XYZ file of C-alpha atoms in Angstrom:
604
model
C 172.532 74.541 244.457
C 172.407 76.447 247.719
C 172.212 80.216 247.369
C 173.378 82.439 250.208
C 170.841 85.227 249.889
C 170.318 88.490 251.723
C 167.100 90.353 251.063
C 167.092 94.109 251.486
C 164.375 96.712 251.569
C 164.350 100.518 251.671
C 163.918 102.072 255.085
C 161.076 104.291 253.935
C 157.668 103.189 252.699
C 158.725 99.695 251.555
C 158.564 98.263 255.103
C 154.829 97.665 254.779
C 155.263 96.486 251.177
C 157.527 93.605 252.179
C 155.269 92.694 255.087
C 152.298 92.491 252.718
C 154.346 90.550 250.166
C 155.397 87.843 252.618
C 151.896 87.713 254.157
C 150.397 87.112 250.710
C 153.035 84.451 250.046
C 152.066 82.580 253.230
C 148.370 82.858 252.348
C 149.050 81.489 248.857
C 150.909 78.495 250.308
C 148.080 77.862 252.786
C 145.494 78.118 250.024
C 147.495 75.731 247.869
C 147.628 73.192 250.711
C 143.899 73.608 251.377
C 143.013 72.996 247.753
C 144.756 69.607 247.945
C 142.967 68.418 251.094
C 140.173 65.820 250.799
C 137.595 68.294 252.140
C 138.529 70.886 249.568
C 138.539 68.298 246.812
C 135.061 67.155 247.858
C 133.843 70.773 247.812
C 135.162 71.243 244.293
C 133.566 67.979 243.163
C 130.213 69.053 244.614
C 130.472 72.366 242.771
C 131.149 70.507 239.536
C 128.135 68.295 240.100
C 125.926 71.308 240.640
C 126.993 72.691 237.244
C 125.624 69.608 235.468
C 122.239 70.000 233.675
C 119.358 69.027 235.931
C 116.588 68.257 233.433
C 118.514 67.891 230.156
C 121.164 65.336 229.269
C 123.710 66.362 226.650
C 124.601 63.759 224.048
C 127.559 64.870 221.912
C 131.000 63.655 220.840
C 133.787 64.295 223.317
C 135.467 66.684 220.856
C 132.660 69.248 221.212
C 130.883 68.287 224.432
C 133.146 70.318 226.728
C 132.738 73.420 224.546
C 128.945 73.187 224.574
C 128.751 72.621 228.348
C 130.990 75.603 228.930
C 129.005 78.121 226.907
C 125.412 76.855 226.711
C 122.958 77.663 229.510
C 120.891 74.684 230.661
C 117.529 75.133 232.450
C 117.330 74.197 236.137
C 113.578 73.600 236.218
C 111.130 71.710 233.964
C 109.628 73.681 231.111
C 106.238 75.247 231.882
C 104.804 74.231 228.534
C 105.594 72.655 225.184
C 105.900 76.158 223.744
C 108.634 77.043 226.252
C 110.419 73.807 225.444
C 110.245 74.505 221.704
C 111.553 78.043 222.233
C 114.494 76.721 224.236
C 115.222 74.111 221.520
C 115.348 76.835 218.813
C 117.596 79.020 220.945
C 119.934 76.126 221.843
C 120.139 75.032 218.211
C 121.197 78.528 217.088
C 123.769 78.939 219.854
C 125.276 75.490 219.290
C 125.598 76.135 215.541
C 127.447 79.378 216.239
C 129.706 77.658 218.773
C 130.559 74.730 216.520
C 131.213 77.043 213.575
C 134.162 78.490 215.503
C 135.630 74.957 215.570
C 135.009 74.309 211.885
C 131.715 72.394 212.141
C 129.273 74.083 209.751
C 126.687 71.312 209.268
C 125.631 70.220 212.755
C 122.344 68.504 213.513
C 120.823 69.513 216.868
C 117.672 67.941 218.313
C 115.934 67.979 221.692
C 114.400 64.559 222.290
C 112.168 63.222 225.033
C 113.712 60.796 227.491
C 112.531 57.214 227.988
C 110.118 56.551 230.897
C 110.121 60.160 232.049
C 113.879 60.501 232.227
C 115.780 63.691 231.349
C 115.344 65.310 227.955
C 118.209 64.540 225.590
C 119.919 67.359 223.722
C 121.536 65.444 220.888
C 124.294 67.063 218.844
C 125.793 65.534 215.702
C 128.492 68.018 214.631
C 129.062 66.626 211.163
C 132.382 66.758 209.320
C 134.960 69.247 210.525
C 136.055 71.697 207.855
C 139.676 71.370 206.701
C 141.852 73.969 205.035
C 142.485 72.961 201.435
C 144.176 76.046 200.000
C 146.137 79.051 201.376
C 147.028 82.105 199.298
C 149.173 84.868 200.812
C 149.879 87.947 198.714
C 152.010 91.005 199.462
C 151.833 94.586 198.342
C 154.022 97.626 198.998
C 157.823 97.662 199.217
C 158.020 93.979 200.192
C 156.373 93.049 196.872
C 159.284 94.536 194.921
C 161.174 91.586 193.499
C 164.666 91.357 195.022
C 166.556 88.328 196.396
C 166.196 89.626 199.958
C 162.464 90.267 199.599
C 161.920 86.892 197.918
C 163.688 85.102 200.766
C 161.678 86.937 203.405
C 158.349 86.339 201.639
C 159.061 82.632 201.365
C 159.989 82.524 205.026
C 156.739 84.258 206.005
C 154.727 81.770 203.969
C 156.582 78.803 205.487
C 155.778 80.015 209.004
C 152.056 80.501 208.325
C 150.276 78.783 211.229
C 147.120 77.425 209.535
C 148.280 75.204 206.687
C 146.489 72.966 204.233
C 145.021 69.850 205.835
C 144.541 71.427 209.251
C 141.107 71.947 210.871
C 139.676 75.389 210.244
C 139.025 77.113 213.565
C 138.064 80.766 213.868
C 140.423 81.431 216.777
C 143.381 79.838 214.979
C 142.505 81.759 211.795
C 142.575 85.074 213.664
C 145.778 84.170 215.521
C 147.494 83.159 212.287
C 146.619 86.466 210.620
C 147.828 88.435 213.637
C 151.087 86.465 213.775
C 151.710 86.995 210.067
C 151.138 90.736 210.356
C 153.396 90.947 213.422
C 156.162 89.107 211.563
C 156.009 91.619 208.718
C 155.790 94.669 210.995
C 158.539 93.645 213.436
C 161.289 94.508 210.969
C 161.415 97.509 208.608
C 157.680 97.677 207.825
C 156.204 99.369 210.884
C 153.021 100.428 209.039
C 152.174 97.023 207.563
C 148.466 96.165 207.493
C 146.086 93.489 206.262
C 144.115 94.933 203.358
C 142.069 91.831 202.650
C 141.355 88.467 204.285
C 138.800 85.872 203.225
C 137.923 82.370 204.326
C 135.750 80.701 201.661
C 133.992 77.799 203.387
C 132.138 75.102 201.413
C 129.924 73.194 203.896
C 129.104 70.557 201.306
C 132.733 69.462 200.981
C 133.817 70.594 204.492
C 136.657 72.598 202.939
C 138.004 76.127 203.363
C 140.109 78.272 201.044
C 142.052 81.081 202.747
C 143.198 84.272 201.062
C 145.192 87.081 202.746
C 146.649 90.265 201.282
C 149.192 92.299 203.295
C 150.427 95.755 202.327
C 153.891 96.164 203.845
C 154.077 99.881 203.139
C 157.525 101.550 202.835
C 160.658 100.748 204.841
C 160.887 102.737 208.087
C 164.142 104.121 209.490
C 164.900 105.281 213.020
C 164.964 109.037 213.518
C 165.754 111.241 216.512
C 164.993 110.336 220.116
C 162.277 112.542 221.597
C 163.009 112.274 225.322
C 160.695 113.755 227.935
C 160.523 113.490 231.716
C 164.156 114.216 232.645
C 164.871 116.986 235.131
C 168.042 115.940 236.989
C 169.911 114.107 234.261
C 171.300 114.934 230.852
C 169.675 113.264 227.851
C 172.989 111.655 226.896
C 172.609 109.077 229.672
C 169.515 107.835 227.815
C 170.830 108.030 224.259
C 173.975 106.084 225.224
C 171.803 103.041 225.916
C 170.070 103.064 222.505
C 170.966 99.895 220.535
C 170.382 101.693 217.223
C 171.583 104.804 215.407
C 169.639 107.392 213.454
C 169.159 106.044 209.946
C 169.140 102.358 210.922
C 166.213 100.294 209.560
C 163.383 99.949 212.069
C 163.306 96.829 214.234
C 160.800 96.220 216.989
C 163.159 94.000 219.000
C 165.626 96.891 219.297
C 162.890 99.111 220.710
C 162.003 96.434 223.251
C 165.659 95.905 224.177
C 166.056 99.676 224.619
C 163.050 99.808 226.937
C 164.194 96.791 228.966
C 167.641 98.308 229.447
C 166.246 101.630 230.618
C 163.851 99.897 233.000
C 166.849 98.341 234.733
C 168.559 101.702 235.330
C 168.152 102.712 238.979
C 167.872 106.387 237.969
C 164.419 105.753 236.416
C 161.166 104.470 237.897
C 159.115 104.112 234.683
C 159.889 103.957 230.970
C 157.692 104.016 227.874
C 159.147 103.835 224.348
C 157.034 103.957 221.197
C 156.800 105.149 217.617
C 153.873 106.394 215.567
C 154.162 104.670 212.170
C 153.275 107.636 209.972
C 154.154 106.812 206.367
C 154.921 110.486 205.697
C 157.935 110.298 208.044
C 159.066 106.750 207.282
C 162.594 107.891 206.340
C 163.241 109.179 209.883
C 160.551 108.037 212.291
C 160.877 109.777 215.709
C 161.290 107.496 218.742
C 159.263 108.769 221.685
C 160.845 108.086 225.091
C 158.687 109.025 228.103
C 160.454 108.698 231.459
C 159.845 109.177 235.155
C 162.874 109.682 237.359
C 163.317 107.634 240.522
C 164.321 109.103 243.853
C 168.012 109.864 243.726
C 168.786 108.603 247.249
C 167.847 105.374 248.988
C 168.673 103.651 252.254
C 168.114 99.914 252.731
C 168.580 97.668 255.746
C 168.510 93.923 256.039
C 169.262 90.900 258.180
C 170.206 87.377 257.195
C 171.822 84.127 258.176
C 174.254 81.756 256.508
C 176.006 78.654 257.766
C 179.125 80.063 256.106
C 179.453 83.349 258.024
C 176.632 83.258 260.583
C 173.983 85.867 261.365
C 174.358 89.299 259.846
C 172.842 92.731 259.450
C 173.619 95.516 257.015
C 172.891 99.093 256.045
C 173.190 100.138 252.410
C 173.071 103.739 251.166
C 172.770 104.647 247.474
C 172.876 107.993 245.690
C 172.136 107.860 241.964
C 172.979 111.519 241.314
C 176.204 111.907 243.245
C 177.759 115.390 242.828
C 174.789 116.155 240.517
C 176.572 114.327 237.692
C 174.426 111.152 237.430
C 177.163 109.165 239.167
C 176.022 106.218 241.292
C 177.512 106.139 244.775
C 176.885 103.205 247.103
C 178.097 102.541 250.641
C 177.655 99.293 252.561
C 178.149 98.570 256.238
C 177.757 94.845 257.000
C 178.321 93.028 260.294
C 178.548 89.229 260.293
C 179.671 86.876 263.013
C 182.763 85.878 261.067
C 183.203 88.934 258.843
C 182.722 92.694 259.081
C 182.853 94.968 256.065
C 182.604 98.624 255.097
C 182.800 99.547 251.411
C 182.048 102.519 249.203
C 181.985 102.759 245.430
C 181.304 105.302 242.687
C 180.113 104.156 239.239
C 179.752 106.108 236.028
C 176.869 105.778 233.593
C 177.709 103.411 230.680
C 179.010 105.331 227.663
C 177.997 104.856 224.026
C 180.142 101.681 223.867
C 178.505 100.318 227.046
C 181.603 100.781 229.212
C 181.332 101.994 232.790
C 184.074 102.892 235.260
C 184.156 102.298 239.014
C 186.276 103.653 241.837
C 185.926 101.802 245.126
C 187.423 101.234 248.547
C 186.742 98.764 251.354
C 187.858 97.738 254.822
C 187.221 94.158 255.926
C 187.859 92.037 259.004
C 187.470 88.245 259.054
C 187.890 85.511 261.665
C 187.533 82.154 259.905
C 189.176 78.853 260.856
C 191.505 80.522 263.424
C 192.793 83.006 260.847
C 192.125 86.672 261.556
C 192.652 89.181 258.746
C 192.343 92.928 258.412
C 192.280 94.096 254.813
C 192.259 97.584 253.276
C 191.716 97.927 249.537
C 191.223 100.616 246.884
C 190.683 99.933 243.199
C 189.656 101.235 239.783
C 187.836 99.059 237.219
C 186.370 99.280 233.742
C 183.375 97.052 233.072
C 181.249 96.183 230.070
C 177.947 94.318 230.344
C 176.028 92.982 227.355
C 173.088 90.608 227.108
C 175.147 87.461 227.799
C 178.662 88.718 228.452
C 180.324 90.598 231.269
C 183.965 91.662 231.091
C 186.006 93.600 233.618
C 189.563 94.871 233.884
C 190.887 96.704 236.911
C 193.794 97.601 239.105
C 193.691 97.493 242.901
C 196.082 98.017 245.789
C 195.490 96.263 249.079
C 197.206 95.788 252.397
C 196.441 92.812 254.610
C 197.330 92.010 258.216
C 197.190 88.289 259.067
C 196.991 86.745 262.529
C 196.993 82.923 262.296
C 196.528 81.211 265.651
C 199.749 79.483 266.716
C 201.867 81.172 264.024
C 203.605 84.559 263.607
C 201.598 87.594 262.485
C 202.433 88.906 259.012
C 201.595 91.895 256.827
C 201.268 91.611 253.048
C 200.481 94.069 250.291
C 200.005 93.951 246.535
C 199.211 96.153 243.553
C 197.424 93.753 241.230
C 196.068 94.003 237.702
C 192.927 91.869 237.324
C 190.876 90.728 234.326
C 187.553 88.936 234.610
C 185.363 87.401 231.911
C 181.904 85.853 232.419
C 179.490 84.357 229.903
C 175.974 83.217 230.818
C 173.275 81.578 228.764
C 170.484 80.274 230.989
C 166.732 80.066 230.511
C 165.933 81.751 233.828
C 168.459 83.834 235.819
C 166.689 83.137 239.143
C 165.680 79.505 238.625
C 167.925 78.046 235.931
C 166.852 74.735 234.410
C 168.778 74.788 231.146
C 172.015 76.493 230.140
C 175.446 77.288 231.504
C 177.617 79.967 233.091
C 181.367 80.186 232.552
C 183.895 82.578 234.040
C 187.644 83.110 233.881
C 189.774 85.406 236.029
C 193.472 86.231 235.669
C 195.414 88.695 237.792
C 198.807 89.303 239.299
C 201.364 91.649 240.816
C 205.099 92.319 240.789
C 207.704 93.209 243.407
C 208.752 96.025 241.101
C 205.280 97.619 241.372
C 204.247 97.905 245.041
C 203.782 94.171 245.659
C 205.606 92.090 248.240
C 205.963 89.097 245.909
C 205.682 88.295 242.216
C 202.556 86.231 241.483
C 199.972 85.418 238.821
C 196.570 84.099 239.910
C 194.441 82.078 237.452
C 190.896 80.864 238.061
C 188.137 79.232 235.995
C 184.614 78.126 236.898
C 181.828 76.454 234.938
C 178.231 75.667 235.910
C 175.825 73.686 233.744
C 172.126 72.799 234.038
C 170.448 69.963 232.104
C 166.663 69.444 232.233
C 165.616 65.867 232.998
C 162.062 65.000 232.039
C 159.333 67.563 232.600
C 160.582 68.953 235.937
C 163.906 67.576 237.167
C 167.332 69.161 236.768
C 170.891 67.810 236.738
C 173.449 70.385 237.889
C 177.211 70.289 237.412
C 179.727 72.733 238.866
C 183.516 72.689 238.448
C 186.209 75.180 239.416
C 189.975 75.201 239.257
C 192.563 77.763 240.264
C 196.299 78.133 240.614
C 198.522 80.967 241.766
C 201.914 80.964 240.078
C 204.502 82.102 242.638
C 207.663 80.877 244.353
C 205.790 80.837 247.713
C 202.418 81.757 249.187
C 204.143 84.047 251.712
C 203.587 87.729 251.018
C 200.466 87.180 248.869
C 197.087 88.485 250.180
C 194.419 85.853 250.848
C 192.274 87.147 247.965
C 194.845 85.806 245.519
C 195.126 82.405 247.226
C 192.526 79.658 247.688
C 190.524 77.948 250.436
C 187.533 75.610 250.043
C 184.640 74.151 252.009
C 181.048 75.087 252.789
C 178.176 76.319 250.624
C 178.929 76.390 246.863
C 182.133 74.455 247.505
C 182.514 71.159 249.397
C 179.542 70.588 251.675
C 180.144 68.464 254.740
C 183.085 70.702 255.614
C 183.048 74.007 257.477
C 183.356 77.247 255.526
C 186.932 77.652 254.170
C 188.200 74.778 256.323
C 190.106 73.187 253.407
C 193.454 74.850 252.817
C 196.980 74.987 254.176
C 197.586 74.577 257.905
C 199.733 77.326 259.416
C 199.996 76.916 263.178
C 196.437 76.167 264.288
C 194.885 78.152 261.433
C 193.808 77.299 257.891
C 195.235 79.765 255.342
C 195.012 80.012 251.585
C 197.080 77.834 249.283
C 198.153 78.184 245.669
C 196.068 75.318 244.196
C 192.305 74.793 244.108
C 189.983 72.267 242.563
C 186.334 71.545 243.470
C 183.298 70.067 241.782
C 179.614 69.314 242.382
C 177.162 66.854 240.869
C 173.564 67.439 241.979
C 170.183 66.042 240.943
C 167.048 67.972 241.880
C 163.635 66.332 241.791
C 160.797 68.891 241.765
C 157.652 67.394 243.268
C 155.640 70.593 242.769
C 156.237 73.910 241.054
C 157.839 75.318 244.217
C 159.167 72.392 246.264
C 161.819 69.798 245.487
C 164.521 67.553 246.914
C 168.159 67.161 245.939
C 170.852 64.486 246.038
C 174.421 65.749 245.698
C 178.082 64.909 245.986
C 180.945 67.427 246.275
C 184.660 66.898 245.878
C 187.653 69.187 246.169
C 190.550 70.616 248.103
C 192.796 73.668 248.403
C 196.519 73.090 248.872
C 199.889 74.759 248.496
C 200.802 72.653 245.455
C 199.294 70.009 243.217
C 201.601 67.455 244.822
C 199.959 68.022 248.220
C 196.440 68.238 246.747
C 194.212 65.552 248.344
C 190.542 65.632 247.275
C 187.961 65.547 250.057
C 184.441 64.193 249.549
C 181.069 65.252 250.873
C 177.603 64.032 249.921
C 174.042 64.253 251.100
C 170.544 65.440 250.334
C 168.480 68.549 250.830
C 165.240 70.455 250.363
C 164.754 73.072 247.634
C 162.271 75.952 247.471
C 161.783 78.320 244.550
C 161.371 81.531 246.501
C 160.622 84.923 244.894
C 164.254 85.893 245.598
C 165.750 82.764 244.051
C 166.397 79.120 244.992
C 166.842 78.502 248.721
C 168.281 75.258 250.086
C 168.541 73.289 253.300
C 171.166 70.550 252.968
C 172.387 67.781 255.235
C 175.880 66.751 254.120
C 178.179 63.969 255.320
C 181.938 64.336 255.430
C 183.275 61.134 253.906
C 186.481 60.649 255.903
C 185.010 61.156 259.388
C 181.285 60.596 258.849
C 180.510 63.994 260.420
C 177.126 65.438 259.468
C 176.727 69.176 258.825
C 173.711 71.291 257.971
C 174.177 73.906 255.254
C 171.503 76.528 255.183
C 171.096 80.123 254.072
C 168.021 82.294 254.308
C 167.285 85.984 254.840
C 164.411 88.004 256.248
C 163.750 91.610 255.226
C 162.313 94.306 257.474
């Protein structure tokens, strides 16, 4: 999938930051290439050879040999005397026993033997039988030990998820990790003061067996108390409390604290956020939640340049004020100049309320000159939006006036007061570089002649994108969209509520918005749309890949005149820090014309 991306940076001190960032990126790529050259590989091999013992040969099973070589120090020079050799043998034997004990080998035999015909000494290690876990006992004390159906279910679940079960090798690291994971599972919900009061691993070297016994005191149930917010000077504390995913008196849950912190970290009004509790049993019925904040600068200016095969080269200036009118309102203004489109917009957003709703008032002026159709659009609108973890919904009303100048056809002026609803659901593993999951969206809007519109119409639109992982690295991507505007004619309807296709994220092989209805010498929007993409991406490295794709679709004035057009080709993919960038070469099926589709941006 080709992403048309524009990178921006603040005018002030971040100029040098972006320069350093891109310089480091280039150096990392160069270093990565160097490390894969034959000379570099030879250097690494030589270094590995130098780490081999020079006078002692290690004889040990593969299962423990790497561990011993990693942690044991081997002499580089011959021993000065038999006494020195004996001292080294005693020291090596002790260290190897301690190392192997961490892997469950408690009866190793370690000897230092003379080599044959003056060859290297041989450090021979026979690890013996590896100790296996034969019995696990997990006991609970405190509130969780009170016998109730809920507690019984949770206790059984904790025991089922214990990481070091009977029959598994006993390793010290795994033993410690299992205890820590068990404690974290108890403490993550309700029992913030849970602790391990006793843990024993009874090892019998003779039978190579280990019996494990753990006792956890859950303590009492903790409940959320008041928010103790510090660090705010410009904003009211309500803008913080509205984001809290819990109420006073709710049972404690660690994931809600983490979600609260993540949400606040994404608010542009703040530069740093720290949220914590102190699990004091004396205040378990209303544990205070400490929120320490640092406010960000309230005003910011960003500039940027970019290029897209859709709209050409561009530059923009973006101004933001996060404390507009000293009421914590977010005001943003954008001035963008592109070869085929020029735009000025301004918008004011409220802070989300306790139900996570925010309101926006915006206006924009836009000029376009695409496929011999010139437009001049003025728009003002009011929307209500709600964003949750996977869902985004929006309802709004907007009035716009549009002047159209199609080459070879009469000029027209349209206007509409339209009510719009928009719904979007996303569930992907990585928002920047999706490999698994899907995104779906639906939009419905319309206007009436009885309410400041030139024509009655209802616009419907749906889009779905899906990613399937193939093997360890590859990805299969599917995109489909369909739209239809219900109206007696397209005349009198602004272009935003009609459809054109072609270009990036549509039908490659065709120019941007070149598929539509011909009016004079221009291509204008029609009432019907349908496009789709099937793409396979093969990732050769973590960052670089290649794609094969085919696109199909058209935009027309009716389904009867709908004639699908085909484009196909291949391209290069790069996982950049800003998201996936693509360079595609696509062939238009009907004429064989080749077109390059490319979008990239450079910040300064």
